[in-house]
Structure formats: C-alpha cells, structure tokens
Amino acid sequence: MRTLIKLPKRAVAVLASVLTALVIWVLLPHAGAQGQAPAKTTNESSPAFTRAGYIPDRQCAACHRAIYRTFRDVGMAKSFYRPRTDDIIEDFDNNHFFHEPSNRHYEMIHDAGRFVMRRYQLDEDGQRINEIQQPIDWVIGSGSHSRGYLYQTEVGELFELPVVWYTQEQSWGMAPGYDHANHDGVTRRITRACMFCHNAYPDVPPGSDRYGQPHVFPSTLPEGVGCQRCHGPGAAHIRLAADLDASNEAVRASIVNPAKLPPKLRDDVCFQCHLQPTSKLTSFMRRFGRDDYSYRPGESLSDYLVHLDFDDGTERSERFEINHHPYRLRQSTCYVASNGELNCLTCHDPHRKVPATEAPTYYRDRCLSCHEIDDCRLDEMAVEGATGRDIAADNCIACHMPKRRTQDVVHVVMTDHRIQRRPVDDLLAPQGETAPPGGTKIELYWSNHKLPEPMAAAYRAMSVVVDGDVSALEALETALATDSPTPREPLIELGTGQLRAGRYDDALATFRAVAKREPDLALASANIGVALAAMERDREAIELLKRAVELDPDVADTHYNLAAAYARVGQTEAAQRYYREALRLRPNYVNAWFNLGNLLARKGRFADAASAYRSALAIEPNTPAAYRNLGLALSYLDSWPEAVRAWRIGARAAPDDGRIATELALAYLLAPDESVRNAANGLRYAQQATATRERAPKARLALAIGMLMNDQAVGALRETEKARELGADEISCLLIHALAEHNLQRDEAAGETYSHALSQLEEARPPNRIRDALLERAEEVFDQ
C-alpha cells in the first residue's frame, strides 16, 4: 500500500508556483542574445529570470496572496506596463491637444485595442503636413498623477512620446521637459537609468548593463517595480520554502525584510528610487564599477550610488520636485529629532494603498504616534488666519504637509514631505517650465560620504559632463590625473566630452586607452572612428567603425557614422547601405533619413530623395535643411508648386534660415513654371535672406535679381557688385548687370556686358540653373 504524504501548506503553495513557472517558461519566448530583442508577445510579464537569482514576481503570490493582491493597487506596481483596454483612465474622446510653442497637433487614439499617438502640423491652407503615427508599446507612470507613453524598436531601444495624460487636471499635456518650441519630439531615448526606478530588473545577459553598453531592453519586460526591488532576489527564498528540512528561520533569512534592517539600510531601500536631489541635473551616479542592475536591498546604497546636490544661490528648502519625498522629509524637524525612528515605513505601507476616504484618519494616527492631540493649535491659527486654508481638525497632513505644485512637472501637485508648522500659502499657483539652473556648484549630498577628494571631484565633474556641459572637462581631467588606475566610466565620459568639445586628438587618445583596456568594447572602437573621421582621416575611421559593427551589429549610431565616412570618400553604394541599416535599427533616425536623401539626390534619384526628406520632417519638423533640400528635389522634378510649398513651410518654421529664404526668393523670381512666379514675393524673401546671411553670395545674387525684377535697376547694379565681390557666379552677375543697364536705357553698355557674358559661357561649368534662367531672359531682350 502506497503511503500518501501530506505536504505542509507552505510547501504545496510554493511547489505549485514553481511548476507553473516551468510551464510558462516553455510556452512563452524569452530574451534572445545580447543586443537582440525577441518578438513582441502578450501583456504577460517576463516569464522567468535567469540572472542573479530573480524570479517572476507572481510566484510570490503563492504564499503571500493577500499582500500580492493589495500591492497591485499601489503606484509602484503600476509604474510600467502594457497599455490595456481594461485600464483606461484617459479621455480618448476629447483626444486632441495643440501645443502652440512648437505648432504641433496631437491626437491620442484608442481603437479596437490599439493605442496610437498621431502628431501633425497644418500649413497655411489648413492641410496636414509632417504627420506621423506612432503605436504606443508601454505606459510609464501609475496614473495617480500622470501617465506617459513609450514605444520600442525591434532591437529594443525605448523612446518617450511627448504627450502625457495628467490625471489631476484630467487633460492631455506635454511631457516634462517638452513645453517649449524645440523639444525632443519622438526621439528622446529612455536609458537604463530612466527605467531603474520605474520597473523591476529585466532579464538581460550579465554585463549588458555595464557603463558603455547600448541601452536596449528585451521586448518582454516586467510590469511594475515588483516585490524583489525591495526584498531582493527571491529564488533562494522559494527554494528554501519548498524544502521540508529548512527551518522557518532559514526561510526568513533568505529574503530581505526592509522593516527588520538597521535604520540606514532600511531607508536605503526606499532611497534607491525616491531620493533625487533634482531631476533637472544629474543628481546621482552609479559608483564606478557598478552595473546598472547590481543594487540589492540590504546593502548600503552609498556603495551603489553617489548622490549629488547643487547650490545655485537659492534656498534648498524652496526647491520642490516630483521625486522629493526623502529630500524634503530629511529637512523636517520631526525627522531630525527622531534620530532615525521616523522613516518612510512609519506612514506608508508599501503593500497597500490607503483609500482616499481613510487617508485623513490613517495619517492622523501616524502623527499621533509621536504627537499629542493637545499639540495642535488649529483654533488659534484659524483665528489668526495664518494658514489661508480651509482645514478639517482631524487632517494633520493637509495643514502640515500640504499639496504643492512641483517645479519640474508643472502640471502635477504632490504632498510636500517637509513637515512644517506653517507652510507658506499659494502652493498651487500655476507655473511654467524652467531651464536647468546654470553655473551651479555641484557637491556631494551626503556630508559623511567617505570619498577621497580626487574621486569626489571626478563624480562632481562627470555629472556636469554627462549633462552635455563641457565646461567641467578640465576639472574631470584633473581629477582623473590623480587617480590610478583610472576607472572606466569617467574615462569613457571624458572621451565623449572631448568629442563634443571638438578636441579630437584628446578624444582619440582617451578612447584608445579605453580600447587597450577593453578590446571588445564596441563603444571604444566606434568613438575612435568618430574622432578619426572628425580629423578627416576617413579611411582609418572606416576600419575602426567596421570593427565596432562586428563587435555589436545592432548599434544604429555606428552604422550611421560608417555611412557618413563612406559618403565622404565617395563610396556611395556602401554609404547608402549603412544609412539604410541605421534606419532599420532606428526608424526615427532623423539625420540618417536626411543624409540618405542627400545621397539619393546626388545620384539623380530626386523622387526617392524627396521621400527621405519627408520622412525626416515627419519625425522632426524643426529641420530647416530638410525643407530646403526637399524643395530642391521637388524643383528638379519640375514640381514647382510643391517645391514652393515646402520652402514656404520651412520659412514659416525657421524664419531666420536664410538658405530657405534664398531658394524661395529664386523660385518666385526665376521658376520656369509661371504659375509660381511672383516678383514682389521674390524680392521680399531675398531681403529676408540677406538680412540673416549678409555675406552669402547666393542670397546677395537673389537680392540683385529681385531688385531687377521689381524695376529697381540701380539697386540691382549695386547688389550685383556685392554678389561678385562675395564670389557669386560671374556669368550670372554679368547677365544681371546687362539687364539692369538695359532697364536704365544704357543700351550700348548693356550690349557690351551681354556679349562679355556670352564669351565666358564656353568655359563655364554646367549646370547652373540661376545662370540658365537669367540667360533665357537676356536672350529675350538682346537677341530680338
């Protein structure tokens, strides 16, 4: 007779969880090789984790079902996810939003389960132009205050979309940092640093999250911050929970309970994401040598992050941003006086969202765990009119931790975690976006950070260089000169800053040092190639860039730089091939579309070139050169009305661009299509062109022609001489001079000048459309 053994409840639940995971692992695809993203799947979270002991968070539900269920309503659990029809809080009926500073219209669309952002502009006739539709792949943000949207390329790059749903205002608006004319559009990259605080760690190959590795993500990602970001990897915990011989003490010891940690390590679990001195500058950096996904709860956060603050001359107590919970709390008298007793967990249960109806009582009880009810002076304050707010007597936080508009996400109001006796009034007043503070002093946030000064200086300087400010390059070089061996991270950033500053010899030396240390780092080979190309050593650059492609074939920037180098040495077929590969990897690569268009135009493929320019403009409408070249391509196709339309749109988008104004002026003055000719408009745009490009020969030539066509012969002669002095086409200048002399009835001088122009035609190098148009007009006048 077979004996049946009844397993303890703990073991049964965990074993069921493990078996379920094994089945799902077989059925669902998993992350492919490094740099490759698997095919898109359903909305399921990542099915399994093969690195560092992580498991799918849903396995935790086997033993912790109640906590798992309530946690799903907490903001952390909803910080990142696939868009779903059953979780719509946005208004997709009133889905149109117009952003006046950038002159762009947005429509947020939900149709049969598909979520799409459509963006377009309107021309002078109200017709749509520069239209693009981008499917939404991911939602970022819980929706408590806002929801943002991301899309993902086939190789795993993530990009932010510029429109956000602001829950408190119940309206669509621009994402933080986009509320100005020249924003990033659909090309703002999402990095591992961005995702660190919005999601659980993804299942990626070890080493792919090192500094200098491409920021790519598998298409199947966890959805939400999850259990293990606070409790640590759970594989060992589940294994021990299923082991009948394991003690309860061993099971508990195999997972981190933040509440049981020493105060500093306990706080560090929250601070890994919620302590951000500012979002406008780089205010925390990974410790040199640490990978992005290497932090584990229970270790000292200062061994993983270096927090930085800045001093711009204003009171830090007045700085209030969306991610300032600990930053503000640590300024509170309550916090300082508690000597570590007051912490995030004092007031917040991370596993449960407090219903709005319960919140005043719930948080009042937290306050009364330290304070007495008699401490409240609400009656006295109301008589004095000190608060300026209508506050219920049982709502402590409404008075002492009021909601306040954040300075970085200006459509959102948040609870201010700096506990004050009498907060200032007018905390909800509307405000506009401001630029990052300039000329600030960077310093370590933690005064007791144990960093030797050369290393601390390296972190301070690198944080400035990372933000694209090369003013700190010298400070970074000085800091690294005193530290040996030099860490790889600041060395890579030093080389990048040197490239940005045009110090190509220095950048070449820096990245050669990186490559010597790490021969298989694609980034090093690629940037050596970039430095060589900038020094006009393109053939050497090609070899290094080809090496970088071999090391990592999925980096769009490398293909783009290789294409540009091939184009400069005249190998147009190779250049076209690599531009197209860059676009396959990153379809929103504006410069690749533009330069591909230039290649096609040089080969006489003007229709294909126009298509490439239109693709560039659909992605980024603020690309003046693309308008100019689109108009030129259309003009070579004899589509003059469309060419003029393209240039007019460009002139409207970039009124200070003299090149567009020049082409538009010449089209109005000389186009073979009489339907587009307009001498008055031609002169107006020629004047606009020379106002911004005073010494441009072509613009000055256009102004001379404009004056000629508007019966201003004397002015035409004057401008022709200026154009000749600036190096304009000599024959064109002679023809304008002859026609102007004719208009002044100086027939003998006009005829001599015309004959002189004809004598030089045999030696002229064709083609020259301006010259040919002027010659046709001169022939009508002089060859009668």
CSV table of N, CA, C and O in Angstrom, one decimal, residues 453-502:
chain,number,residue,atom,x,y,z
A,453,GLU,N,39.0,63.1,-2.0
A,453,GLU,CA,38.7,64.2,-2.8
A,453,GLU,C,38.9,64.1,-4.3
A,453,GLU,O,38.1,64.4,-5.1
A,454,PRO,N,40.0,63.5,-4.8
A,454,PRO,CA,40.1,63.3,-6.2
A,454,PRO,C,39.0,62.5,-6.8
A,454,PRO,O,38.5,62.9,-7.9
A,455,MET,N,38.5,61.5,-6.1
A,455,MET,CA,37.4,60.7,-6.6
A,455,MET,C,36.1,61.5,-6.5
A,455,MET,O,35.3,61.4,-7.4
A,456,ALA,N,35.9,62.2,-5.4
A,456,ALA,CA,34.7,63.0,-5.2
A,456,ALA,C,34.7,64.1,-6.3
A,456,ALA,O,33.6,64.3,-6.9
A,457,ALA,N,35.8,64.6,-6.7
A,457,ALA,CA,35.9,65.6,-7.7
A,457,ALA,C,35.5,65.0,-9.1
A,457,ALA,O,34.9,65.7,-9.9
A,458,ALA,N,35.9,63.8,-9.3
A,458,ALA,CA,35.6,63.1,-10.5
A,458,ALA,C,34.1,62.9,-10.7
A,458,ALA,O,33.5,63.1,-11.8
A,459,TYR,N,33.4,62.5,-9.6
A,459,TYR,CA,32.0,62.4,-9.6
A,459,TYR,C,31.3,63.7,-9.9
A,459,TYR,O,30.4,63.8,-10.7
A,460,ARG,N,31.8,64.8,-9.2
A,460,ARG,CA,31.2,66.1,-9.4
A,460,ARG,C,31.3,66.5,-10.9
A,460,ARG,O,30.4,67.0,-11.5
A,461,ALA,N,32.5,66.4,-11.4
A,461,ALA,CA,32.8,66.9,-12.8
A,461,ALA,C,32.1,66.0,-13.8
A,461,ALA,O,31.5,66.6,-14.8
A,462,MET,N,32.1,64.7,-13.6
A,462,MET,CA,31.4,63.9,-14.5
A,462,MET,C,29.9,64.1,-14.6
A,462,MET,O,29.3,64.0,-15.7
A,463,SER,N,29.3,64.5,-13.5
A,463,SER,CA,27.9,64.7,-13.5
A,463,SER,C,27.6,65.9,-14.4
A,463,SER,O,26.5,66.0,-15.1
A,464,VAL,N,28.5,66.9,-14.5
A,464,VAL,CA,28.3,68.0,-15.4
A,464,VAL,C,28.5,67.6,-16.8
A,464,VAL,O,27.7,68.0,-17.7
A,465,VAL,N,29.5,66.9,-17.1
A,465,VAL,CA,29.9,66.5,-18.5
A,465,VAL,C,28.8,65.5,-19.0
A,465,VAL,O,28.4,65.6,-20.2
A,466,VAL,N,28.2,64.7,-18.2
A,466,VAL,CA,27.1,63.8,-18.6
A,466,VAL,C,25.9,64.6,-19.1
A,466,VAL,O,25.2,64.2,-20.0
A,467,ASP,N,25.7,65.8,-18.5
A,467,ASP,CA,24.6,66.6,-18.9
A,467,ASP,C,24.9,67.4,-20.2
A,467,ASP,O,24.1,68.2,-20.6
A,468,GLY,N,26.1,67.1,-20.8
A,468,GLY,CA,26.4,67.8,-22.1
A,468,GLY,C,27.1,69.1,-21.9
A,468,GLY,O,27.4,69.8,-22.9
A,469,ASP,N,27.5,69.4,-20.7
A,469,ASP,CA,28.2,70.7,-20.4
A,469,ASP,C,29.7,70.4,-20.4
A,469,ASP,O,30.2,69.8,-19.4
A,470,VAL,N,30.5,70.9,-21.4
A,470,VAL,CA,31.9,70.6,-21.4
A,470,VAL,C,32.7,71.5,-20.6
A,470,VAL,O,34.0,71.4,-20.6
A,471,SER,N,32.1,72.4,-19.8
A,471,SER,CA,32.8,73.4,-19.0
A,471,SER,C,33.6,72.6,-17.9
A,471,SER,O,34.5,73.2,-17.3
A,472,ALA,N,33.2,71.4,-17.6
A,472,ALA,CA,33.8,70.7,-16.5
A,472,ALA,C,34.9,69.7,-17.0
A,472,ALA,O,35.4,68.9,-16.2
A,473,LEU,N,35.2,69.7,-18.3
A,473,LEU,CA,36.2,68.8,-18.8
A,473,LEU,C,37.5,68.9,-18.1
A,473,LEU,O,38.2,67.9,-17.7
A,474,GLU,N,38.0,70.1,-17.9
A,474,GLU,CA,39.3,70.3,-17.2
A,474,GLU,C,39.3,69.8,-15.8
A,474,GLU,O,40.3,69.2,-15.4
A,475,ALA,N,38.2,70.0,-15.1
A,475,ALA,CA,38.1,69.5,-13.7
A,475,ALA,C,38.1,68.0,-13.7
A,475,ALA,O,38.7,67.4,-12.9
A,476,LEU,N,37.4,67.4,-14.7
A,476,LEU,CA,37.4,65.9,-14.8
A,476,LEU,C,38.8,65.4,-15.1
A,476,LEU,O,39.2,64.4,-14.5
A,477,GLU,N,39.5,66.0,-16.0
A,477,GLU,CA,40.8,65.6,-16.4
A,477,GLU,C,41.8,65.7,-15.2
A,477,GLU,O,42.6,64.8,-14.9
A,478,THR,N,41.6,66.8,-14.4
A,478,THR,CA,42.5,67.0,-13.3
A,478,THR,C,42.2,65.9,-12.2
A,478,THR,O,43.2,65.3,-11.6
A,479,ALA,N,40.9,65.6,-12.0
A,479,ALA,CA,40.6,64.6,-11.0
A,479,ALA,C,41.1,63.2,-11.4
A,479,ALA,O,41.6,62.4,-10.6
A,480,LEU,N,41.0,62.9,-12.7
A,480,LEU,CA,41.4,61.6,-13.2
A,480,LEU,C,43.0,61.4,-13.2
A,480,LEU,O,43.5,60.3,-13.1
A,481,ALA,N,43.7,62.6,-13.3
A,481,ALA,CA,45.1,62.5,-13.4
A,481,ALA,C,45.7,62.1,-12.1
A,481,ALA,O,46.8,61.6,-12.0
A,482,THR,N,45.0,62.3,-11.0
A,482,THR,CA,45.5,62.0,-9.6
A,482,THR,C,45.0,60.6,-9.2
A,482,THR,O,45.2,60.2,-8.0
A,483,ASP,N,44.2,59.9,-10.0
A,483,ASP,CA,43.7,58.6,-9.6
A,483,ASP,C,44.2,57.5,-10.5
A,483,ASP,O,44.1,57.6,-11.7
A,484,SER,N,44.7,56.5,-9.9
A,484,SER,CA,45.3,55.4,-10.7
A,484,SER,C,45.0,54.1,-10.1
A,484,SER,O,45.1,53.9,-8.9
A,485,PRO,N,44.5,53.1,-10.9
A,485,PRO,CA,44.1,53.2,-12.3
A,485,PRO,C,42.8,54.0,-12.5
A,485,PRO,O,42.0,54.1,-11.6
A,486,THR,N,42.7,54.6,-13.7
A,486,THR,CA,41.5,55.5,-13.9
A,486,THR,C,40.3,54.6,-14.1
A,486,THR,O,40.4,53.6,-15.0
A,487,PRO,N,39.2,54.8,-13.4
A,487,PRO,CA,38.0,54.0,-13.6
A,487,PRO,C,37.5,54.2,-15.1
A,487,PRO,O,37.7,55.2,-15.7
A,488,ARG,N,36.9,53.1,-15.6
A,488,ARG,CA,36.4,53.1,-17.0
A,488,ARG,C,35.3,54.2,-17.2
A,488,ARG,O,35.3,54.8,-18.3
A,489,GLU,N,34.4,54.3,-16.3
A,489,GLU,CA,33.2,55.2,-16.5
A,489,GLU,C,33.6,56.6,-16.8
A,489,GLU,O,33.2,57.2,-17.8
A,490,PRO,N,34.4,57.3,-15.9
A,490,PRO,CA,34.8,58.7,-16.2
A,490,PRO,C,35.7,58.8,-17.4
A,490,PRO,O,35.7,59.8,-18.1
A,491,LEU,N,36.4,57.7,-17.7
A,491,LEU,CA,37.3,57.8,-18.8
A,491,LEU,C,36.5,57.8,-20.1
A,491,LEU,O,36.7,58.6,-21.1
A,492,ILE,N,35.4,57.0,-20.2
A,492,ILE,CA,34.5,57.0,-21.3
A,492,ILE,C,33.8,58.3,-21.4
A,492,ILE,O,33.7,58.9,-22.5
A,493,GLU,N,33.4,58.9,-20.3
A,493,GLU,CA,32.7,60.2,-20.4
A,493,GLU,C,33.6,61.3,-20.7
A,493,GLU,O,33.2,62.3,-21.4
A,494,LEU,N,34.9,61.2,-20.3
A,494,LEU,CA,35.9,62.2,-20.7
A,494,LEU,C,36.1,62.2,-22.2
A,494,LEU,O,36.1,63.3,-22.8
A,495,GLY,N,36.2,61.0,-22.8
A,495,GLY,CA,36.4,61.0,-24.2
A,495,GLY,C,35.2,61.5,-25.0
A,495,GLY,O,35.3,62.2,-26.0
A,496,THR,N,34.0,61.2,-24.4
A,496,THR,CA,32.7,61.7,-25.1
A,496,THR,C,32.7,63.2,-25.0
A,496,THR,O,32.3,63.9,-26.0
A,497,GLY,N,33.1,63.8,-23.8
A,497,GLY,CA,33.1,65.2,-23.7
A,497,GLY,C,34.1,65.9,-24.6
A,497,GLY,O,33.9,66.9,-25.2
A,498,GLN,N,35.3,65.2,-24.8
A,498,GLN,CA,36.3,65.8,-25.7
A,498,GLN,C,35.8,65.8,-27.1
A,498,GLN,O,36.1,66.7,-27.8
A,499,LEU,N,35.1,64.8,-27.5
A,499,LEU,CA,34.5,64.8,-28.9
A,499,LEU,C,33.5,65.9,-29.0
A,499,LEU,O,33.5,66.6,-30.0
A,500,ARG,N,32.7,66.1,-28.0
A,500,ARG,CA,31.6,67.1,-28.0
A,500,ARG,C,32.3,68.5,-28.1
A,500,ARG,O,31.8,69.4,-28.7
A,501,ALA,N,33.5,68.7,-27.4
A,501,ALA,CA,34.2,70.0,-27.4
A,501,ALA,C,35.0,70.2,-28.6
A,501,ALA,O,35.7,71.2,-28.7
A,502,GLY,N,35.1,69.2,-29.5
A,502,GLY,CA,35.9,69.3,-30.7
A,502,GLY,C,37.4,69.1,-30.4
A,502,GLY,O,38.3,69.4,-31.3
